[in-house]
Coordinates of C-alpha atoms in Angstrom, one line a residue:
Chain R
M1 CA 36.4 -5.2 -17.4
S2 CA 38.3 -2.0 -16.0
T3 CA 38.6 -3.1 -12.0
V4 CA 37.3 0.8 -11.6
V5 CA 33.6 -0.5 -13.0
P6 CA 32.4 -2.4 -10.4
F7 CA 33.0 0.1 -8.0
L8 CA 31.2 2.8 -9.9
A9 CA 28.4 0.3 -10.4
I10 CA 28.2 0.0 -6.3
A11 CA 29.0 4.1 -6.3
I12 CA 25.2 4.1 -7.9
F13 CA 23.9 2.2 -6.4
A14 CA 24.4 2.8 -2.8
V15 CA 23.7 6.3 -3.6
A16 CA 20.4 5.2 -5.1
F17 CA 19.3 2.7 -2.3
F18 CA 20.5 5.6 0.5
F19 CA 17.9 8.0 -1.4
I20 CA 14.9 5.1 -1.4
A21 CA 15.7 4.2 1.9
T22 CA 15.4 7.7 3.9
E23 CA 13.0 8.7 1.0
K24 CA 14.3 11.7 0.8
I25 CA 13.2 11.9 -2.9
D26 CA 10.3 9.2 -4.7
K27 CA 12.0 6.1 -5.0
V28 CA 10.7 6.1 -8.8
K29 CA 12.5 8.6 -9.6
V30 CA 15.3 7.9 -7.8
V31 CA 15.2 4.2 -9.7
L32 CA 14.6 5.7 -13.0
V33 CA 17.7 8.6 -12.6
A34 CA 20.0 5.2 -11.5
S35 CA 19.2 2.9 -13.7
G36 CA 19.6 5.2 -16.5
V37 CA 22.5 6.2 -15.4
M38 CA 24.2 2.5 -15.3
A39 CA 22.6 2.6 -19.2
L40 CA 24.4 5.6 -20.0
T41 CA 28.2 4.5 -18.3
G42 CA 27.5 0.9 -20.0
L43 CA 27.3 -1.0 -16.6
I44 CA 24.6 -2.9 -18.1
P45 CA 24.1 -4.5 -21.6
G46 CA 22.1 -2.0 -22.8
S47 CA 20.8 -4.2 -25.9
E48 CA 19.9 -6.8 -23.0
V49 CA 18.3 -4.5 -20.5
F50 CA 14.8 -4.9 -21.3
F51 CA 15.0 -8.6 -22.7
S52 CA 17.3 -10.3 -20.2
E53 CA 15.8 -12.0 -17.4
H54 CA 18.9 -12.2 -15.7
E55 CA 20.6 -9.5 -16.8
G56 CA 17.7 -7.1 -17.1
I57 CA 13.9 -6.4 -16.2
D58 CA 11.9 -10.0 -14.8
W59 CA 9.1 -9.3 -16.9
N60 CA 7.6 -11.6 -15.2
V61 CA 7.4 -10.5 -11.9
I62 CA 6.3 -7.3 -13.5
F63 CA 3.7 -8.2 -15.4
L64 CA 2.5 -11.1 -12.2
L65 CA 2.0 -8.0 -10.1
L66 CA 0.2 -6.4 -13.3
G67 CA -2.4 -9.2 -13.8
M68 CA -2.9 -9.1 -9.9
M69 CA -3.3 -5.3 -9.6
I70 CA -5.9 -5.4 -12.2
I71 CA -7.3 -8.6 -10.7
V72 CA -7.8 -6.6 -7.1
G73 CA -9.1 -3.6 -8.3
V74 CA -12.1 -5.7 -9.8
I75 CA -12.6 -7.7 -6.5
R76 CA -12.7 -4.2 -4.3
Q77 CA -14.9 -2.4 -6.9
T78 CA -17.4 -5.6 -4.9
G79 CA -17.3 -5.2 -0.9
L80 CA -16.7 -8.2 -0.1
F81 CA -14.0 -6.7 2.2
E82 CA -16.4 -4.4 3.9
F83 CA -19.3 -7.1 4.1
L84 CA -16.8 -9.2 6.1
G85 CA -15.6 -6.4 7.8
I86 CA -18.4 -5.6 10.0
W87 CA -19.7 -8.8 9.6
A88 CA -17.3 -10.3 11.9
A89 CA -17.3 -6.7 14.3
K90 CA -21.2 -8.1 14.5
R91 CA -20.7 -11.5 15.7
S92 CA -17.8 -10.2 18.2
R93 CA -20.2 -8.4 20.0
G94 CA -17.5 -5.4 20.7
R95 CA -15.4 -8.0 23.1
P96 CA -12.3 -6.9 22.2
Y97 CA -9.7 -10.1 21.2
R98 CA -12.4 -11.9 19.8
L99 CA -12.4 -8.6 17.7
M100 CA -9.4 -8.8 16.7
V101 CA -9.1 -12.2 15.9
M102 CA -11.6 -12.4 13.7
L103 CA -10.5 -9.0 11.9
M104 CA -6.6 -11.2 11.9
L105 CA -8.1 -14.1 10.3
I106 CA -10.1 -12.3 7.6
T107 CA -6.7 -10.5 6.5
A108 CA -4.7 -13.5 7.2
V109 CA -6.6 -15.9 4.9
A110 CA -6.8 -12.9 2.1
S111 CA -3.2 -11.5 2.2
P112 CA -1.5 -14.8 0.3
I113 CA -4.5 -14.5 -2.6
L114 CA -4.7 -10.6 -3.0
D115 CA -1.7 -8.1 -2.9
N116 CA -1.1 -6.8 1.0
V117 CA -1.5 -3.3 0.5
T118 CA -5.1 -3.2 -0.9
I119 CA -6.5 -5.9 1.8
I120 CA -4.8 -2.7 4.6
M121 CA -6.2 -0.5 2.4
L122 CA -9.6 -2.0 2.9
V123 CA -9.4 -3.5 6.4
V124 CA -8.1 -0.5 8.1
P125 CA -11.2 2.1 6.9
V126 CA -14.1 -0.9 8.0
T127 CA -12.2 -1.1 11.9
I128 CA -11.6 2.5 12.2
V129 CA -15.8 2.9 11.8
V130 CA -15.9 0.1 14.2
C131 CA -13.8 1.4 16.8
N132 CA -15.3 4.7 16.5
R133 CA -18.4 3.4 17.1
L134 CA -17.4 1.5 20.3
H135 CA -15.8 4.4 21.5
I136 CA -12.3 2.0 21.7
P137 CA -9.2 2.9 20.4
A138 CA -8.5 1.8 17.0
Q139 CA -4.2 1.6 17.1
P140 CA -3.9 -2.3 18.8
Y141 CA -6.3 -3.3 15.6
L142 CA -5.2 -1.9 12.8
I143 CA -1.6 -3.0 14.1
A144 CA -2.1 -6.9 14.6
E145 CA -4.0 -6.6 10.8
I146 CA -1.1 -5.2 9.4
L147 CA 1.7 -8.2 11.3
A148 CA -0.8 -10.2 10.4
S149 CA -1.3 -9.2 7.0
N150 CA 2.4 -9.6 6.3
I151 CA 2.6 -13.0 8.1
G152 CA -0.1 -14.4 5.4
G153 CA 0.9 -13.1 2.8
A154 CA 4.6 -14.9 3.3
A155 CA 2.6 -18.3 2.6
T156 CA 2.6 -18.2 -1.7
L157 CA 4.1 -17.4 -4.1
I158 CA 2.0 -14.5 -5.0
G159 CA 1.2 -13.2 -1.4
D160 CA 4.0 -10.7 -0.8
P161 CA 6.5 -8.8 -3.8
P162 CA 9.9 -10.8 -2.5
N163 CA 8.1 -14.1 -2.9
I164 CA 7.2 -13.4 -6.3
I165 CA 11.4 -11.8 -7.0
I166 CA 12.6 -15.1 -5.2
A167 CA 10.0 -17.7 -7.2
N168 CA 11.6 -16.3 -10.4
R169 CA 15.3 -16.2 -9.8
A170 CA 15.2 -20.0 -8.0
G171 CA 12.5 -20.9 -10.4
L172 CA 10.0 -21.8 -8.0
S173 CA 6.7 -22.7 -8.8
F174 CA 3.5 -21.5 -7.1
N175 CA 2.8 -24.7 -5.7
D176 CA 6.5 -25.2 -4.2
F177 CA 5.3 -22.1 -1.6
L178 CA 2.6 -24.5 -1.0
V179 CA 4.6 -27.2 0.2
H180 CA 7.7 -25.8 1.7
M181 CA 6.3 -22.2 2.7
A182 CA 2.1 -22.8 3.8
P183 CA 2.6 -25.1 6.7
I184 CA 5.2 -22.6 8.7
V185 CA 3.0 -20.1 7.9
V186 CA -0.5 -21.3 9.3
I187 CA 1.6 -22.7 12.3
V188 CA 3.6 -19.3 12.6
F189 CA 0.0 -17.3 12.6
V190 CA -1.7 -19.2 15.3
L191 CA 1.0 -18.6 17.2
F192 CA 0.8 -15.2 16.8
V193 CA -2.7 -15.2 17.6
L194 CA -2.1 -16.1 21.1
L195 CA 0.5 -13.5 21.0
T196 CA -1.3 -11.2 20.2
Y197 CA -3.2 -11.6 23.5
V198 CA -0.8 -11.0 25.7
L199 CA 0.7 -8.0 23.8
F200 CA -2.1 -5.8 23.6
R201 CA -4.1 -6.8 26.7
K202 CA -3.3 -3.9 28.5
E203 CA -5.2 -2.1 25.3
F204 CA -8.5 -4.0 25.2
R205 CA -11.5 -2.3 26.2
Y206 CA -15.1 -3.6 26.3
N207 CA -17.8 -0.7 26.0
A208 CA -20.9 -3.0 26.5
E209 CA -23.1 0.5 26.1
H210 CA -21.7 0.7 22.5
V211 CA -22.3 -2.6 21.2
E212 CA -25.5 -1.8 19.9
A213 CA -24.1 1.3 17.8
V214 CA -21.9 -1.3 15.9
M215 CA -25.0 -3.9 15.9
A216 CA -26.3 -1.4 13.3
L217 CA -24.5 -1.3 10.9
Q218 CA -25.6 -3.1 7.5
E219 CA -23.4 -5.0 6.2
G220 CA -25.9 -6.4 3.5
R221 CA -26.0 -2.9 2.0
A222 CA -22.0 -3.0 1.2
I223 CA -22.6 -5.4 -1.6
K224 CA -24.4 -4.0 -3.8
D225 CA -24.0 -6.0 -7.2
K226 CA -24.0 -9.6 -5.4
P227 CA -23.8 -11.4 -8.9
L228 CA -20.7 -9.2 -10.1
L229 CA -18.9 -10.8 -6.4
I230 CA -19.9 -14.0 -7.6
R231 CA -18.4 -14.2 -10.9
C232 CA -15.2 -12.1 -9.4
L233 CA -14.9 -15.0 -7.2
I234 CA -15.4 -17.9 -9.7
I235 CA -12.5 -16.1 -11.5
L236 CA -10.6 -15.8 -8.8
A237 CA -10.7 -19.8 -7.5
F238 CA -10.1 -20.3 -11.6
V239 CA -6.5 -18.0 -11.1
I240 CA -5.5 -19.7 -8.3
F241 CA -6.9 -23.1 -9.5
A242 CA -4.4 -22.4 -13.2
F243 CA -1.6 -21.3 -10.5
A244 CA -1.6 -24.5 -8.6
M245 CA -1.9 -27.2 -11.8
P246 CA 1.2 -28.8 -12.6
F247 CA -0.2 -29.7 -15.7
I248 CA -0.6 -26.2 -16.9
T249 CA 3.0 -24.9 -17.4
V250 CA 3.4 -21.2 -18.4
N251 CA 4.6 -18.7 -16.1
P252 CA 2.4 -17.2 -13.1
S253 CA 2.7 -13.8 -15.1
V254 CA 0.3 -15.4 -18.0
I255 CA -2.1 -17.2 -15.3
A256 CA -2.2 -13.1 -13.4
L257 CA -2.6 -11.1 -16.8
L258 CA -5.6 -13.9 -18.2
G259 CA -7.5 -13.4 -15.2
G260 CA -6.8 -9.9 -15.0
G261 CA -8.3 -9.5 -18.5
V262 CA -11.3 -12.0 -17.8
M263 CA -12.2 -10.1 -14.5
A264 CA -11.9 -6.6 -16.2
L265 CA -14.0 -8.7 -19.2
V266 CA -17.0 -9.8 -17.1
S267 CA -16.9 -6.8 -14.4
G268 CA -18.0 -4.2 -17.1
M269 CA -15.8 -1.5 -15.5
D270 CA -14.5 0.9 -18.2
A271 CA -10.8 -0.1 -19.3
E272 CA -9.8 3.9 -18.0
A273 CA -11.6 3.0 -14.2
I274 CA -9.3 -0.4 -14.9
V275 CA -6.3 1.3 -15.6
G276 CA -6.5 3.9 -13.0
E277 CA -6.6 0.9 -10.0
V278 CA -2.8 -0.3 -11.3
E279 CA -0.5 1.0 -9.0
W280 CA 2.0 1.8 -12.5
S281 CA 4.2 3.8 -10.1
T282 CA 4.9 0.4 -8.0
L283 CA 5.7 -1.1 -11.7
V284 CA 8.2 1.5 -12.6
F285 CA 9.8 1.0 -9.2
F286 CA 9.7 -2.5 -9.9
A287 CA 12.1 -2.2 -13.6
G288 CA 14.3 0.6 -12.1
L289 CA 15.3 -2.0 -9.9
F290 CA 15.9 -5.2 -11.5
V291 CA 18.2 -2.5 -14.0
M292 CA 20.0 -1.7 -11.4
V293 CA 20.5 -4.8 -9.6
S294 CA 21.7 -6.2 -12.9
G295 CA 24.6 -3.7 -13.6
L296 CA 25.6 -4.9 -9.9
V297 CA 25.3 -8.1 -11.9
H298 CA 26.5 -7.0 -14.8
T299 CA 30.0 -5.7 -13.6
G300 CA 30.7 -9.2 -11.9
V301 CA 29.7 -7.1 -8.1
I302 CA 27.5 -9.8 -7.0
T303 CA 29.4 -12.6 -8.2
A304 CA 32.3 -10.9 -6.4
I305 CA 30.2 -11.3 -3.5
G306 CA 28.9 -14.4 -3.9
D307 CA 32.1 -16.3 -4.4
W308 CA 33.0 -14.2 -1.1
A309 CA 30.2 -15.9 1.0
V310 CA 30.8 -19.4 -0.9
S311 CA 34.2 -18.9 1.0
V312 CA 33.2 -18.1 4.2
V313 CA 30.2 -20.5 4.5
G314 CA 32.5 -23.6 3.4
D315 CA 30.4 -26.4 3.5
N316 CA 28.1 -25.3 6.5
Y317 CA 25.5 -24.3 4.6
F318 CA 22.9 -24.8 7.5
V319 CA 25.2 -21.9 9.2
A320 CA 24.7 -19.7 6.2
A321 CA 20.7 -20.8 6.0
T322 CA 21.0 -19.0 9.3
T323 CA 22.9 -15.8 8.7
L324 CA 20.4 -15.6 6.1
L325 CA 17.1 -15.8 7.8
F326 CA 18.4 -13.7 10.5
G327 CA 20.0 -11.6 8.4
S328 CA 17.7 -10.9 5.8
A329 CA 15.1 -10.1 8.9
V330 CA 17.0 -7.6 10.3
L331 CA 17.9 -5.8 6.6
G332 CA 14.2 -6.8 5.6
A333 CA 13.2 -5.0 8.5
F334 CA 15.3 -0.8 8.4
F335 CA 14.5 -0.9 4.1
D336 CA 11.9 -1.8 2.7
N337 CA 12.1 -5.8 1.8
I338 CA 11.5 -5.4 -2.0
P339 CA 14.5 -3.8 -2.9
Y340 CA 16.4 -6.2 -0.2
A341 CA 14.7 -8.9 -1.8
A342 CA 15.9 -7.9 -5.5
T343 CA 19.9 -6.9 -4.1
M344 CA 19.4 -10.6 -2.1
A345 CA 18.5 -13.0 -4.8
P346 CA 21.2 -13.2 -7.2
I347 CA 23.7 -13.4 -4.5
V348 CA 21.6 -16.1 -2.9
E349 CA 21.3 -17.5 -6.8
G350 CA 25.3 -17.5 -6.6
L351 CA 25.6 -19.5 -3.2
T352 CA 23.0 -22.2 -4.1
D353 CA 24.9 -22.8 -7.4
G354 CA 27.6 -25.6 -6.0
I355 CA 25.0 -27.1 -3.5
S356 CA 24.2 -30.3 -5.0
D357 CA 21.5 -31.7 -3.0
P358 CA 18.1 -30.3 -3.6
R359 CA 16.9 -30.1 0.6
T360 CA 19.4 -27.9 1.4
E361 CA 19.7 -25.5 -2.2
G362 CA 15.7 -25.1 -1.4
G363 CA 16.4 -24.6 2.7
M364 CA 18.4 -21.6 1.8
W365 CA 15.9 -20.3 -0.5
W366 CA 12.9 -21.2 1.9
A367 CA 15.3 -19.4 4.9
F368 CA 15.9 -16.1 2.8
A369 CA 12.1 -16.0 1.8
L370 CA 10.9 -16.3 5.7
G371 CA 13.4 -14.3 6.4
A372 CA 12.7 -11.4 4.1
D373 CA 8.6 -11.9 4.5
F374 CA 8.9 -12.1 8.5
G375 CA 11.2 -8.4 8.3
G376 CA 8.2 -6.9 6.9
N377 CA 6.9 -6.6 10.1
G378 CA 10.1 -5.3 12.0
T379 CA 9.4 -1.9 11.9
A380 CA 7.2 0.9 10.7
V381 CA 9.0 1.6 7.5
A382 CA 9.8 -2.2 6.0
A383 CA 7.1 -3.5 4.2
S384 CA 4.4 -1.3 1.7
A385 CA 1.4 -2.3 3.9
N386 CA 2.9 -0.8 7.0
V387 CA 3.2 2.9 5.1
V388 CA 0.1 2.5 3.9
G389 CA -1.8 1.0 7.0
I390 CA -0.1 3.5 8.9
S391 CA -1.1 6.7 6.6
L392 CA -4.6 5.8 6.5
A393 CA -4.9 5.4 10.2
G394 CA -3.4 8.8 11.0
R395 CA -5.5 10.6 7.9
A396 CA -8.6 9.3 10.2
G397 CA -7.6 10.2 13.2
H398 CA -6.4 7.0 15.0
P399 CA -2.2 8.5 14.8
I400 CA 0.5 5.0 14.8
S401 CA 4.1 6.6 15.8
F402 CA 6.8 4.9 14.0
W403 CA 7.6 3.4 17.7
Q404 CA 4.2 2.3 18.4
F405 CA 4.1 0.6 15.7
T406 CA 8.1 -0.6 15.2
R407 CA 7.4 -2.4 19.3
Y408 CA 5.2 -4.6 18.8
G409 CA 6.8 -5.2 15.0
I410 CA 9.9 -6.2 16.3
I411 CA 8.5 -8.7 19.1
V412 CA 6.4 -10.1 16.7
T413 CA 9.4 -10.2 14.1
I414 CA 11.7 -11.7 16.7
F415 CA 9.3 -14.7 17.7
T416 CA 8.2 -15.4 14.0
T417 CA 11.8 -16.0 12.8
L418 CA 12.8 -17.6 15.7
I419 CA 9.8 -20.2 14.6
A420 CA 11.1 -20.2 11.6
W421 CA 14.3 -20.9 12.1
A422 CA 13.2 -23.6 14.0
Y423 CA 11.2 -24.5 11.0
V424 CA 14.2 -24.7 8.3
Y425 CA 16.6 -26.6 10.8
L426 CA 13.9 -29.5 11.0
R427 CA 12.4 -29.6 7.8
Y428 CA 15.9 -28.5 6.3
F429 CA 19.3 -29.3 7.9
A430 CA 18.3 -31.9 11.0
Chain M
M1 CA -11.3 41.2 -20.9
R2 CA -8.9 40.1 -18.5
A3 CA -8.7 38.3 -14.9
R4 CA -8.2 42.2 -13.4
D5 CA -11.7 42.4 -14.9
L6 CA -13.3 39.6 -13.0
V7 CA -11.9 39.1 -10.0
Q8 CA -13.6 39.4 -7.0
Q9 CA -12.9 39.3 -3.0
V10 CA -13.9 36.1 -1.3
P11 CA -13.1 35.2 2.7
T12 CA -10.1 32.6 2.4
V13 CA -9.0 30.0 5.0
H14 CA -6.1 28.9 6.5
G15 CA -4.5 25.5 6.8
S16 CA -4.7 25.3 10.4
D17 CA -8.4 26.3 10.2
P18 CA -11.2 23.9 11.9
V19 CA -12.5 21.6 8.8
T20 CA -16.7 22.8 10.4
R21 CA -15.2 26.5 9.9
A22 CA -14.4 26.2 5.9
V23 CA -17.9 23.5 5.7
S24 CA -19.7 26.6 7.1
L25 CA -18.1 29.4 5.8
M26 CA -18.4 28.5 3.0
S27 CA -22.5 27.4 2.9
Q28 CA -22.8 30.7 5.2
E29 CA -20.9 33.0 2.2
K30 CA -22.7 30.7 -0.9
L31 CA -19.0 29.9 -2.7
P32 CA -18.3 27.5 -4.4
G33 CA -15.3 26.7 -3.6
L34 CA -12.1 27.9 -1.1
I35 CA -9.4 29.0 -1.1
V36 CA -6.3 28.0 1.1
V37 CA -4.0 30.5 1.6
D38 CA -0.3 30.5 3.8
D39 CA 0.6 32.8 6.8
K40 CA 2.1 35.6 3.5
G41 CA -1.8 35.4 2.1
R42 CA -0.4 33.1 -0.9
P43 CA -2.9 30.4 -2.1
R44 CA -1.5 27.0 -0.8
H45 CA -5.0 25.0 -1.9
V46 CA -7.6 25.8 -4.4
L47 CA -10.9 23.6 -3.0
P48 CA -13.9 22.9 -5.3
G49 CA -16.5 22.6 -3.3
T50 CA -16.9 19.4 -3.5
Q51 CA -14.0 19.0 -2.3
V52 CA -14.3 21.0 1.4
L53 CA -17.6 18.7 1.5
R54 CA -14.8 15.8 1.0
M55 CA -13.1 17.0 4.0
A56 CA -15.8 16.9 6.0
V57 CA -16.5 13.1 4.9
L58 CA -14.4 11.0 7.5
H59 CA -11.2 9.3 5.8
A60 CA -12.2 6.0 6.1
Y61 CA -15.3 6.6 4.2
Q62 CA -13.2 8.5 1.0
G63 CA -13.1 6.3 -1.8
D64 CA -15.3 3.8 0.2
T65 CA -18.6 3.7 -0.7
A66 CA -19.3 0.5 0.1
L67 CA -18.4 1.1 3.6
A68 CA -20.2 4.3 3.3
R69 CA -23.4 2.3 2.2
T70 CA -22.8 0.3 5.7
I71 CA -23.9 2.6 7.9
D72 CA -27.5 3.3 9.1
E73 CA -29.8 6.4 8.7
E74 CA -29.0 7.9 12.2
H75 CA -25.3 7.7 11.7
A76 CA -25.7 8.7 8.6
D77 CA -27.4 11.6 9.1
N78 CA -24.2 13.1 11.2
F79 CA -21.5 11.7 9.7
W80 CA -19.7 15.9 9.9
T81 CA -19.9 14.9 13.5
E82 CA -17.2 12.0 13.6
L83 CA -14.7 14.7 12.2
G84 CA -14.1 16.3 15.9
H85 CA -11.5 19.0 15.4
R86 CA -9.9 18.1 12.0
T87 CA -8.1 20.9 10.8
V88 CA -8.0 21.3 6.5
T89 CA -4.0 20.7 6.2
D90 CA -5.5 17.7 8.1
C91 CA -8.2 16.7 6.0
V92 CA -7.0 17.7 2.6
A93 CA -6.9 15.0 -0.4
A94 CA -3.5 15.9 -2.1
P95 CA -1.1 18.5 0.6
G96 CA 1.6 18.7 -1.3
Q97 CA -0.3 19.5 -5.2
K98 CA 0.8 23.0 -5.3
A99 CA -2.3 25.3 -6.1
V100 CA -3.2 26.4 -9.7
T101 CA -3.6 30.4 -10.2
V102 CA -3.4 32.6 -12.6
T103 CA -2.1 36.0 -13.0
E104 CA -4.4 39.7 -13.6
D105 CA -3.6 39.1 -17.3
A106 CA -5.0 36.2 -18.1
T107 CA -7.5 35.8 -20.9
L108 CA -10.8 34.6 -20.8
L109 CA -10.1 31.2 -22.5
E110 CA -7.1 30.7 -20.7
M111 CA -9.4 30.9 -17.6
A112 CA -11.9 28.7 -18.9
T113 CA -9.5 26.1 -20.3
L114 CA -7.7 25.9 -16.5
M115 CA -11.0 26.1 -15.2
A116 CA -12.0 22.5 -16.8
K117 CA -8.9 21.0 -16.0
V118 CA -8.4 21.5 -12.6
H119 CA -12.4 20.7 -12.3
S120 CA -12.0 23.7 -10.3
P121 CA -15.3 26.9 -10.1
V122 CA -13.0 29.0 -8.7
L123 CA -10.1 30.2 -9.6
P124 CA -7.1 32.2 -7.8
V125 CA -5.8 36.1 -9.0
V126 CA -2.5 36.5 -7.8
D127 CA 0.0 39.2 -8.3
G128 CA 4.0 39.3 -9.0
K129 CA 4.7 37.7 -5.7
G130 CA 2.4 35.3 -5.9
V131 CA 0.2 37.2 -3.1
L132 CA -4.1 36.4 -4.1
L133 CA -5.5 39.3 -5.2
G134 CA -8.7 37.7 -5.6
V135 CA -11.1 35.0 -7.8
V136 CA -12.5 34.5 -10.9
T137 CA -15.5 32.2 -10.2
L138 CA -17.4 30.1 -12.8
T139 CA -20.4 31.8 -11.9
R140 CA -19.1 35.4 -13.0
L141 CA -17.1 33.6 -16.2
L142 CA -20.1 32.4 -17.6
S143 CA -22.5 35.5 -17.1
T144 CA -19.3 37.3 -18.5
L145 CA -19.5 34.9 -21.4
A146 CA -23.2 35.4 -21.5
L147 CA -22.9 38.9 -22.1
E148 CA -20.1 39.4 -24.5
S149 CA -22.0 37.2 -26.7
A150 CA -25.6 39.2 -26.4
S151 CA -23.7 42.5 -27.5

């Protein structure tokens, strides 16, 4: 292979990444053109790009997302989140910190199972309605919910897109994530809840005279079709059970697709309406991204970076894991953490190839996952949930500026990443 | 028959106008929809009546009928008061979407096809520079069709 070829791949990738990061052009258009150019110039194996997991599109990731999008698309019709949000608001009786904790709990418990963006799309409107009733600014509650969703999503394989990418690249199972990620996420979440009291205490307002307006809300009316809700929850429970059962050896994407199919069947929704719930542009973005990354893999760029990283690290893997954790948090905060994880995953794979001790090897992957996930809180643009939540807040008359979000996001990212670092050291390197 | 034969003048709104003005204009003038124009008089958005109503609904409820159901009658009766001073630009559903327009020489079939496609009972007619000349409404189009067939 000519020496020019890797540089051509890097150039195309860098230009595309620039446009994705700056959002000057729609990211779907960027990846379609960039991956097409890579295919045309022979930077990717044209015949294998649709069929190779490691040098092409990872369909396991795409179909897992598709299946979960269908499941979420049906569940969101049930009114469950509207019910929970208003129920929580009534229980808090307008007490600000209590309200914030309950809303964060709902978000954090749901986000390991369902897609963060959808949860934010459901919880944000309820929060705005409740805050309008209480005549209080909604921004602190919305920011806290977004931060909670990114923390909660880190707990499972399906909770956050970087985890899905990492799991497929590293061959990690749903239970691996439950055993290694969930415990630290629970600890981080509890400490984060305490931190929010300090962070937002000056913005808490209690308007006793408006509490009655919240109590007038009728949460029971949110759920129109109770049997549908029960059926959906049963199917969701089966899907999670199937993810977790070691004797079910099929890829999680197959379980998600089957779960999505059954959910669509019992919901009685129109096929067209269900298809409309799928974010096709996100799936196309992932596919294009995989093709672009495969260009870097195929031309040897990833191997070269991996070899360089190995030569720098030597056998000091704790330093490598530390760099990976903090580096991922910083880079994941400035770029969308999905393209970051997709690009970095093959590099980490190269780095872990030479490690014989499974505990150390795991430590590297978990450091990477924790950094990429928690980095999602770093800035207003670091994760899709942040972008969507802030946009919804603005349209509903509670604008959140880039810096208003980011000044909390940075503190929470540093706080959570430091706890994660201690965990990685104690569990994998001590 | 062409668009120029059916075109009629209607009041328009600007993106900076409050949503409440847009809603009251539509209701007072009994319009089927509204055209939002820019400073040069070019159509920026075409809003069918339901979409003008949509702007009056707080964004939090839009697309979330479950949440709308939870609102008690007293507040539900006054839902539009929650809007405050929000402008048309703040509330329009797809700010980036181009307005669908026709030129004066558009035929009845062309206009009927477009109205059906974009679900709009009002079509802006523009000149060569894209400046609004007037609109063709669904009612006008339908009555023309009926007249044509009768004759």
